[in-house]
Short mmCIF file of C-alpha atoms in Angstrom, two decimals:
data_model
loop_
_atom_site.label_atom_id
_atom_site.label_comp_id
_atom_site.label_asym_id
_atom_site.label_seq_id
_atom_site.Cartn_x
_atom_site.Cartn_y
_atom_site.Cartn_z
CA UNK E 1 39.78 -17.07 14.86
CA UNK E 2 38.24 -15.30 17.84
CA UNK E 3 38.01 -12.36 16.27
CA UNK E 4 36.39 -13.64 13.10
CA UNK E 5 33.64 -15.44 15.57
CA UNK E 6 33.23 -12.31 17.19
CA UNK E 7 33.10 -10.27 13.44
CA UNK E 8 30.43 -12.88 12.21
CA UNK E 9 28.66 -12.47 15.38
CA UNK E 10 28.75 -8.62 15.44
CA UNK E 11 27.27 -8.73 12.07
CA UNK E 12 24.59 -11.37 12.60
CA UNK E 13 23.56 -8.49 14.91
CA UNK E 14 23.18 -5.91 12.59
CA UNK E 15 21.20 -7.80 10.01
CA UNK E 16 18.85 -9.04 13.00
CA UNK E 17 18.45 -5.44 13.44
CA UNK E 18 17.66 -4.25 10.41
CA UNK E 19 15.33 -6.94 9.64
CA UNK E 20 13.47 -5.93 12.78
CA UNK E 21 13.01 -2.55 11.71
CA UNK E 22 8.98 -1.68 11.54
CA UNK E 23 9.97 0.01 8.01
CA UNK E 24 8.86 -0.58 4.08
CA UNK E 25 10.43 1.28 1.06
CA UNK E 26 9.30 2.29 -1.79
CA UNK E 27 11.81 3.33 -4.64
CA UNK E 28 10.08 5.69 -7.30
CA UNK E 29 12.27 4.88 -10.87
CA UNK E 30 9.77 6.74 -13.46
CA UNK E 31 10.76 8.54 -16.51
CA UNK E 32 13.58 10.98 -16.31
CA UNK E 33 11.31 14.36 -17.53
CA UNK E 34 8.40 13.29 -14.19
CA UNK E 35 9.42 16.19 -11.23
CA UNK E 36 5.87 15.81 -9.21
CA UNK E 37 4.71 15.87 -5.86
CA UNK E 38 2.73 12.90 -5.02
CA UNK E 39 0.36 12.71 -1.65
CA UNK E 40 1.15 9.46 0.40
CA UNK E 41 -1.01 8.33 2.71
CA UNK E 42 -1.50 5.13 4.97
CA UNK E 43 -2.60 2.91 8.21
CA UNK E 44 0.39 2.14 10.60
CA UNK E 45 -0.63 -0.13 13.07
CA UNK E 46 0.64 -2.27 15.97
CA UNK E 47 -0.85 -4.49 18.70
CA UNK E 48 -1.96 -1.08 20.71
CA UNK E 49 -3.53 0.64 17.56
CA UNK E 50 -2.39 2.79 14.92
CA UNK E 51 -2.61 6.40 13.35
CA UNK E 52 -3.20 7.81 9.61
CA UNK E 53 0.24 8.99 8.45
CA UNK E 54 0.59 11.65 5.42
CA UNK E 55 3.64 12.05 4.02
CA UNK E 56 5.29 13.72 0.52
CA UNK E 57 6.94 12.01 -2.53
CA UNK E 58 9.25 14.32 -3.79
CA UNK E 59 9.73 12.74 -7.18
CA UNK E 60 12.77 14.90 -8.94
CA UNK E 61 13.48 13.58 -12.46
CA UNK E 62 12.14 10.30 -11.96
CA UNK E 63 14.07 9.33 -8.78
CA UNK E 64 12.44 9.41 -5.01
CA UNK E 65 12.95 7.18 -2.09
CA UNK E 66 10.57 7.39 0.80
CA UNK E 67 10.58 5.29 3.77
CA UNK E 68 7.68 4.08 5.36
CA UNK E 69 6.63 2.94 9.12
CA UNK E 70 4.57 0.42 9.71
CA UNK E 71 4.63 -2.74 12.23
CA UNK E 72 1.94 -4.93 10.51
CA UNK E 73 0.90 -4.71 6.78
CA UNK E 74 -0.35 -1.96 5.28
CA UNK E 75 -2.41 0.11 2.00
CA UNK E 76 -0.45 2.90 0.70
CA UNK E 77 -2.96 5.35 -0.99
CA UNK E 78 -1.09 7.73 -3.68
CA UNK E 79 -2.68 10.76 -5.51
CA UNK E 80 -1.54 13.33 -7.29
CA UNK E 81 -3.54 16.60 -7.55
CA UNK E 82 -5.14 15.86 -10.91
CA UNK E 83 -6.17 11.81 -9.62
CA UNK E 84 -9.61 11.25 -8.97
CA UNK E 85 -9.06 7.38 -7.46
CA UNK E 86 -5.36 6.47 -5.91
CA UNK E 87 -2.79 4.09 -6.67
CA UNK E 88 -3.12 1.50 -4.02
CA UNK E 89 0.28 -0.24 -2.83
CA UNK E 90 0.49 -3.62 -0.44
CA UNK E 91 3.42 -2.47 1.90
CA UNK E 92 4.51 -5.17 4.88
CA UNK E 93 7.57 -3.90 6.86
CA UNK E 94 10.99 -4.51 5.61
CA UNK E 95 9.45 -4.24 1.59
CA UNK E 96 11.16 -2.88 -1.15
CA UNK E 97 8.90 -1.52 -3.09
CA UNK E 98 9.82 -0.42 -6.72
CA UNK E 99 7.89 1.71 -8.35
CA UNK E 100 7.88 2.56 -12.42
CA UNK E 101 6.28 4.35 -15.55
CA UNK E 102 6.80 6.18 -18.04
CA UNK E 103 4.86 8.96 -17.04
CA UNK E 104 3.73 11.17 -14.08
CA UNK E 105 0.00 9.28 -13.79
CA UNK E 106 0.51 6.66 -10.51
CA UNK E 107 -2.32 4.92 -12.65
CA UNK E 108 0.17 4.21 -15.61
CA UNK E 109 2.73 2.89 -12.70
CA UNK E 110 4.06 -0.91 -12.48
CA UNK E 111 4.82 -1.73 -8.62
CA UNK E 112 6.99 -4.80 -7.69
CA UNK E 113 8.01 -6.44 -4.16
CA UNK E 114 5.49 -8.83 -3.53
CA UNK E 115 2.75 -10.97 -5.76
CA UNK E 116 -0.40 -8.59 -4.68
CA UNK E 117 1.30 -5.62 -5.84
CA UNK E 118 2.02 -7.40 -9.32
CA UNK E 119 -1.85 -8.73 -9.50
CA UNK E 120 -2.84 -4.95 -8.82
CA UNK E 121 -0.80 -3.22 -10.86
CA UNK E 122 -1.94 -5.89 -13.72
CA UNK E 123 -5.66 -5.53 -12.72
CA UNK E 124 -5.11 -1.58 -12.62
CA UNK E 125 -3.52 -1.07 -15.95
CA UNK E 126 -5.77 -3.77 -17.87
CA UNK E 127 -8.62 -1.44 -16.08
CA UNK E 128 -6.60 1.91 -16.83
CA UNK E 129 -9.19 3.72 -19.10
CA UNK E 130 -12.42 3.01 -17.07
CA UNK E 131 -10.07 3.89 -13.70
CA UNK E 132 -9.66 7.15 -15.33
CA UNK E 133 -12.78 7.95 -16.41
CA UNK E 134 -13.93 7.21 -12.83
CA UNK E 135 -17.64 6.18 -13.70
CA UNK E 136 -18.77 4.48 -10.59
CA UNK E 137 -20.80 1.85 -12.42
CA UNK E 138 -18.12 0.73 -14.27
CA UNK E 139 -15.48 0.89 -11.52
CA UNK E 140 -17.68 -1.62 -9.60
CA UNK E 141 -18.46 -3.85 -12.76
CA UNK E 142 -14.36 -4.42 -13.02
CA UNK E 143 -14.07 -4.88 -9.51
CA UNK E 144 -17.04 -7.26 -9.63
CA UNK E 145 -15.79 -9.37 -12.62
CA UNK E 146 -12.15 -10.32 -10.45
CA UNK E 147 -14.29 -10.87 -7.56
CA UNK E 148 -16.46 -13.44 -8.66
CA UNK E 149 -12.94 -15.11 -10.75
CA UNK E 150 -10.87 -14.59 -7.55
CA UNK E 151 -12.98 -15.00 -3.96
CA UNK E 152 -9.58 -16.45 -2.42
CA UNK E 153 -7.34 -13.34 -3.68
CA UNK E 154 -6.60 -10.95 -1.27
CA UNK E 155 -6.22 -8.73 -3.97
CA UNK E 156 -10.17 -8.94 -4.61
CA UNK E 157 -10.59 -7.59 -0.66
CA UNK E 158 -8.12 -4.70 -1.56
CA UNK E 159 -10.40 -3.96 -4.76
CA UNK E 160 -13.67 -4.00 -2.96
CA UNK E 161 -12.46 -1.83 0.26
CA UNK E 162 -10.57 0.72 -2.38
CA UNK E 163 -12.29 1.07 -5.29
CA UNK E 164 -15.85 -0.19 -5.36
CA UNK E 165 -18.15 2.86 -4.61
CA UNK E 166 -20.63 0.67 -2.18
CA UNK E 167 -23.13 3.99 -2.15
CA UNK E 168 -24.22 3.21 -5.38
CA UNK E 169 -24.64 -0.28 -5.82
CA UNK E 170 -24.63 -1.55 -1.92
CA UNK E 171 -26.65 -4.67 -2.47
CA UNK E 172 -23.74 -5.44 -5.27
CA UNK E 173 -21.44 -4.68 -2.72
CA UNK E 174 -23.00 -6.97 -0.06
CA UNK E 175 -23.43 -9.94 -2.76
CA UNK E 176 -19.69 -9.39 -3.75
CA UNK E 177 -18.26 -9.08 0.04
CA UNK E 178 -20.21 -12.29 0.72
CA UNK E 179 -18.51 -14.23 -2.10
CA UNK E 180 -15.11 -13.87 -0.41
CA UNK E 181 -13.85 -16.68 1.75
CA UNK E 182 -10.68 -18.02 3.06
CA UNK E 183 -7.46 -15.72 2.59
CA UNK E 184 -9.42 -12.98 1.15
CA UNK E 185 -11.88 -12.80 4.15
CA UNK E 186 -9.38 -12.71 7.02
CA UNK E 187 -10.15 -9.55 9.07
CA UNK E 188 -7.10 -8.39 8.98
CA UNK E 189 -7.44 -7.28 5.76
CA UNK E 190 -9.94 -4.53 7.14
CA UNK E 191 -7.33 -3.33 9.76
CA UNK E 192 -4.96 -2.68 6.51
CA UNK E 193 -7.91 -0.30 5.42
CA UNK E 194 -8.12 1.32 9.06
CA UNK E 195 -11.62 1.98 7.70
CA UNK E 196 -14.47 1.41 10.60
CA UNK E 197 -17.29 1.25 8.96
CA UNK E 198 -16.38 -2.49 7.47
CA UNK E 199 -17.30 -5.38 9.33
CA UNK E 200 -17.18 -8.78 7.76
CA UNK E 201 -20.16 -9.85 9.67
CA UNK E 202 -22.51 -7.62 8.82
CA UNK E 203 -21.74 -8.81 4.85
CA UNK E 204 -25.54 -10.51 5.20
CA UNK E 205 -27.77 -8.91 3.00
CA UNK E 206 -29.93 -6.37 5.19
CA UNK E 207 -32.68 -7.28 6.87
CA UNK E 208 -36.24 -7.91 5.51
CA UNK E 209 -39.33 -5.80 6.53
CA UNK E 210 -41.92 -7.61 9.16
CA UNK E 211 -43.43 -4.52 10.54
CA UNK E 212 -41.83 -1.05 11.02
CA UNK E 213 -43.35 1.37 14.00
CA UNK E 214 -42.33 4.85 13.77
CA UNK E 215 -43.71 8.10 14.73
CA UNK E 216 -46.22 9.41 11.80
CA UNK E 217 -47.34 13.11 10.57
CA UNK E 218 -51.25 10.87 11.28
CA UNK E 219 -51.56 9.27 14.99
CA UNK E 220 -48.52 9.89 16.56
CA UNK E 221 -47.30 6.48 15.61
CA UNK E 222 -47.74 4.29 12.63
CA UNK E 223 -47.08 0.89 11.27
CA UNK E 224 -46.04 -0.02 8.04
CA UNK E 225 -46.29 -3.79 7.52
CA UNK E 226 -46.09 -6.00 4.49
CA UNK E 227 -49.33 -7.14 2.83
CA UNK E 228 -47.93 -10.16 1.14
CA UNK E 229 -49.86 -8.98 -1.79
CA UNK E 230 -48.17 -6.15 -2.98
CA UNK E 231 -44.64 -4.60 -2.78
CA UNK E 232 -43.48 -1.63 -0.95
CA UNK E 233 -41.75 1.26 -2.06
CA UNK E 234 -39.43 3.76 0.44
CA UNK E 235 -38.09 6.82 0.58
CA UNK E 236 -35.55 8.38 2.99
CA UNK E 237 -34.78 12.03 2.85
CA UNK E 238 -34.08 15.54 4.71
CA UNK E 239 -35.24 18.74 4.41
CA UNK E 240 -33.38 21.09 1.74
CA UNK E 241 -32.76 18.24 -0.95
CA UNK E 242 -32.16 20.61 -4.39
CA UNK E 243 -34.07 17.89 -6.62
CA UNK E 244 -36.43 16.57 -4.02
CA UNK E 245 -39.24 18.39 -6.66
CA UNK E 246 -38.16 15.46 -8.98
CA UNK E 247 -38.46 12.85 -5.95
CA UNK E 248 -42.16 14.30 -5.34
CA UNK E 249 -43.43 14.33 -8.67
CA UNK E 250 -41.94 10.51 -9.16
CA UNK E 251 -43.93 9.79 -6.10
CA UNK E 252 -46.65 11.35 -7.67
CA UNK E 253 -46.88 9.10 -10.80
CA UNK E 254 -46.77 5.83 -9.27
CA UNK E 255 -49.90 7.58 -7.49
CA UNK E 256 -51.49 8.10 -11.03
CA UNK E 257 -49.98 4.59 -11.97
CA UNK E 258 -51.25 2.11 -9.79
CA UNK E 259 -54.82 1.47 -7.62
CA UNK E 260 -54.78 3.08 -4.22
CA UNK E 261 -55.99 -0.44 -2.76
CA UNK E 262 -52.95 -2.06 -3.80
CA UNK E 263 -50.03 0.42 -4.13
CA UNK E 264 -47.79 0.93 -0.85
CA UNK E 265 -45.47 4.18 -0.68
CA UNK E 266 -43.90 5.40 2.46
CA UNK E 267 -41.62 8.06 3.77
CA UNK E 268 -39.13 8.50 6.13
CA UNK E 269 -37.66 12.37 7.19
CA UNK E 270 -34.78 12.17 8.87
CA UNK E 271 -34.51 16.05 9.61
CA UNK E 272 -33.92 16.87 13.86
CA UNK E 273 -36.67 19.41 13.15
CA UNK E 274 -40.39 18.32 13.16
CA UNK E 275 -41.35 21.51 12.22
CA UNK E 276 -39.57 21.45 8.68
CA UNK E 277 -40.51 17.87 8.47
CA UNK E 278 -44.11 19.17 8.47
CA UNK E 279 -43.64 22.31 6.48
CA UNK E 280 -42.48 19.90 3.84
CA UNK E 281 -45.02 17.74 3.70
CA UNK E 282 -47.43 20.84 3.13
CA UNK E 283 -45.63 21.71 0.59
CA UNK E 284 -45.55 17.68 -1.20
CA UNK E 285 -49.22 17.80 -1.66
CA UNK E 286 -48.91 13.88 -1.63
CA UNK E 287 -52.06 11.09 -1.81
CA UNK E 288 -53.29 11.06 1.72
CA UNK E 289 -53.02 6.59 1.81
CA UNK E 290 -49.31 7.37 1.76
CA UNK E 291 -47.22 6.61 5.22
CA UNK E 292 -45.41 9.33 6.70
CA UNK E 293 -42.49 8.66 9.11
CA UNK E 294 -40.49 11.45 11.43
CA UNK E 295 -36.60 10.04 12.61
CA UNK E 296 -35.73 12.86 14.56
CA UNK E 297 -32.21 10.39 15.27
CA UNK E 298 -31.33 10.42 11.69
CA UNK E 299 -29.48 7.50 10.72
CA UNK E 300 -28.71 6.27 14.35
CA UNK E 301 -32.17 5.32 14.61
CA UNK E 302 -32.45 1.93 15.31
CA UNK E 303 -34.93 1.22 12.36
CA UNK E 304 -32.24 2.70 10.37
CA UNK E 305 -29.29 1.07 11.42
CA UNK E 306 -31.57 -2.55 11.02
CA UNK E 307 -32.11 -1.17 7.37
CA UNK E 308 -28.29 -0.11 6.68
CA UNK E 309 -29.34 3.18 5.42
CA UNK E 310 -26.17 5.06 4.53
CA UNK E 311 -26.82 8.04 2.42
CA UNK E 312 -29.74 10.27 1.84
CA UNK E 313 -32.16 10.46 -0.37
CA UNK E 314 -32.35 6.39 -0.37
CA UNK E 315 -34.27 3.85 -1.69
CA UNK E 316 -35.81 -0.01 -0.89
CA UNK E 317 -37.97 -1.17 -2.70
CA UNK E 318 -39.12 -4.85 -0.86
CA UNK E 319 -41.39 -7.29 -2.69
CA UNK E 320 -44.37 -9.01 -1.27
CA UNK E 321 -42.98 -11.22 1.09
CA UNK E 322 -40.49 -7.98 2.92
CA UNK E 323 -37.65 -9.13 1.03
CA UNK E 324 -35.37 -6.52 -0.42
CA UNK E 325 -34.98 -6.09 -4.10
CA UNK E 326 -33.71 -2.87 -4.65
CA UNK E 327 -31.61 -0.67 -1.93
CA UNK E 328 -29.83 2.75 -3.30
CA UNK E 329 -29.66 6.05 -4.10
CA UNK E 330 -31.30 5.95 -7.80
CA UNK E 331 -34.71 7.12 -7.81
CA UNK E 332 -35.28 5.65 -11.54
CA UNK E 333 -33.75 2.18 -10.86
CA UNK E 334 -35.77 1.81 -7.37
CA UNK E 335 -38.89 3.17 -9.40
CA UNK E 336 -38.20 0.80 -12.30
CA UNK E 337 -37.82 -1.89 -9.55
CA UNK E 338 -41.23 -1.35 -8.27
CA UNK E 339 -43.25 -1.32 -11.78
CA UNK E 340 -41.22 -4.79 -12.47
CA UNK E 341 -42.58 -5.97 -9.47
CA UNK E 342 -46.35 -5.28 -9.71
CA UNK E 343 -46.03 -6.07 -13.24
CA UNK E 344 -44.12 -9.82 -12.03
CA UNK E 345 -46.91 -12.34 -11.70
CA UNK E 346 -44.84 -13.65 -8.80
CA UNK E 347 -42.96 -10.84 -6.99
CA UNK E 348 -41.29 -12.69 -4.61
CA UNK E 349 -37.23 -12.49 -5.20
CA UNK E 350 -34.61 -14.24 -3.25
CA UNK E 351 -31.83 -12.27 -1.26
#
């Protein structure tokens, strides 16, 4: 009897232990003909921070285990050399995560061990074609459409950090990471990602224009102010740009297009050189009512960072009353934005 307490106990040990192991699984069972090598990649991450870890699936004839480490939950990114966007897996530790297709493309794979790996995996392979063909626009249009059906769904967070390409469409992206509430928006979700430019709170759409004081190529200084009249249309770029001819001679139309009293265009150059900044502007042969603006602190300017500018060349386009309409790096949808709103009999648009 004692030594049947003392067996049971023994082994109550060793199942503690093993359930307190900061480890997840996942168990590749593809097609027998798949030998690949797949690049694994994820955020472990404990109470005193975490690291990127990049590991190797040896897949040989279908079969590969690989263990991961992890203390709190995890995304497991997976690419093969040919991939253009990754198989995303939901790995807590202690998983078993199965893994399965019928071919060597991780976006043809089924993954099992827990309900947000199922709701991917369907999501992914419902999606497969337009995953494939990778067109940003479309991408974010799938994402979008299980967003708005699923703002509770942690699976929608995944989807939005993962997949939707926010440097095309960020005021999408802002609208769509402000429909997410309860589950879906705990923070922790972002400290899965181990991404640190995400932060829930700043998931307000950006700010609207008052008054903007920069240093000018005119006085030194200059303002550029709304009118409440008329909208305002600007531009954010460096020196060097290959197509910034195209960006000029846009400019340039919308000269030709609309009244000097009552169009307003301004520029930003966010080059660390004034004298390039200047050279350029030489060279642009732009209408002299036009604003132009020198950031010699790039993007860390503070007008910048109030803005959310995060790519360059960039766009906003704000209506009469400072509000943003358009934000982006499309020159003809921030153009197209700007006739619609002169044309609009009432240009103002809510946020």
């Amino acid at each position: 009897m004692v030594s049947l307490i003392r067996y049971l106990f023994l082994l109550s040990l060793v199942v503690f232990t093993a359930c307190g192991k900061n480890e997840f699984n996942l168990e590749f069972q593809l097609a027998t003909d798949v030998t690949e090598n797949y690049n694994v990649n994820y955020y472990a991450s404990d109470t005193k921070g975490g690291r990127t870890i990049q590991a190797v699936a040896s897949v040989r004839e279908g079969k590969c285990d690989l263990k991961g480490y992890t203390k709190r939950p995890t995304i497991v990114y997976i690419t093969q050399r040919a991939s253009v966007l990754p198989l995303v897996i939901y790995a807590e530790r202690n998983n078993k995560i199965e893994i399965s297709g019928e071919n060597k493309d991780p976006l043809d794979w089924e993954v099992r061990g827990n309900l947000i790996n199922e709701t991917l995996s369907e999501w992914r392979i419902e999606n497969k074609e337009i995953m494939v063909k990778c067109t940003p626009d479309s991408v974010n249009k799938a994402v979008g459409s299980f967003v708005e059906e699923n703002p509770e769904n942690p699976v929608s967070t995944i989807l939005m950090l993962c997949y939707f390409n926010r440097k095309v469409q960020e005021r999408r992206y802002e609208e769509l990471m402000g429909m997410l509430k309860g589950d879906a928006k705990d923070p922790e979700w972002l400290g899965m990602i181990g991404r640190t430019d995400q932060i829930y709170h700043s998931y307000s759409y950006p700010a609207r224009l008052e008054s903007m004081v920069m240093r000018s190529a005119k006085k030194g200084g200059d303002t550029l102010f709304i009118d409440h009249k008329n909208p305002i249309f600007l531009l954010f770029w460096e020196t060097g740009y290959t197509n910034r001819k195209v960006i000029i001679d846009s400019i340039k139309s919308l000269e030709k297009e609309f009244p000097d009293s009552l169009r307003i265009i301004a520029d930003v150059c966010l080059d660390i050189d004034s004298i390039g900044w200047k050279n350029a502007m030489k060279k642009d042969s732009l209408f002299k009512e036009m604003k132009r603006f020198w950031s010699p602190t790039g993007l860390t300017d503070p007008t910048m960072m109030k803005f959310k500018v995060t790519a360059i060349p960039y766009y906003i386009v704000f209506n009469k009353e400072g509000v943003q309409s358009y934000r982006g790096t499309e020159l003809s949808d921030a153009i197209t934005e700007y006739r619609t709103l002169f044309n609009s009999k009432d240009s103002t648009l809510n946020p």
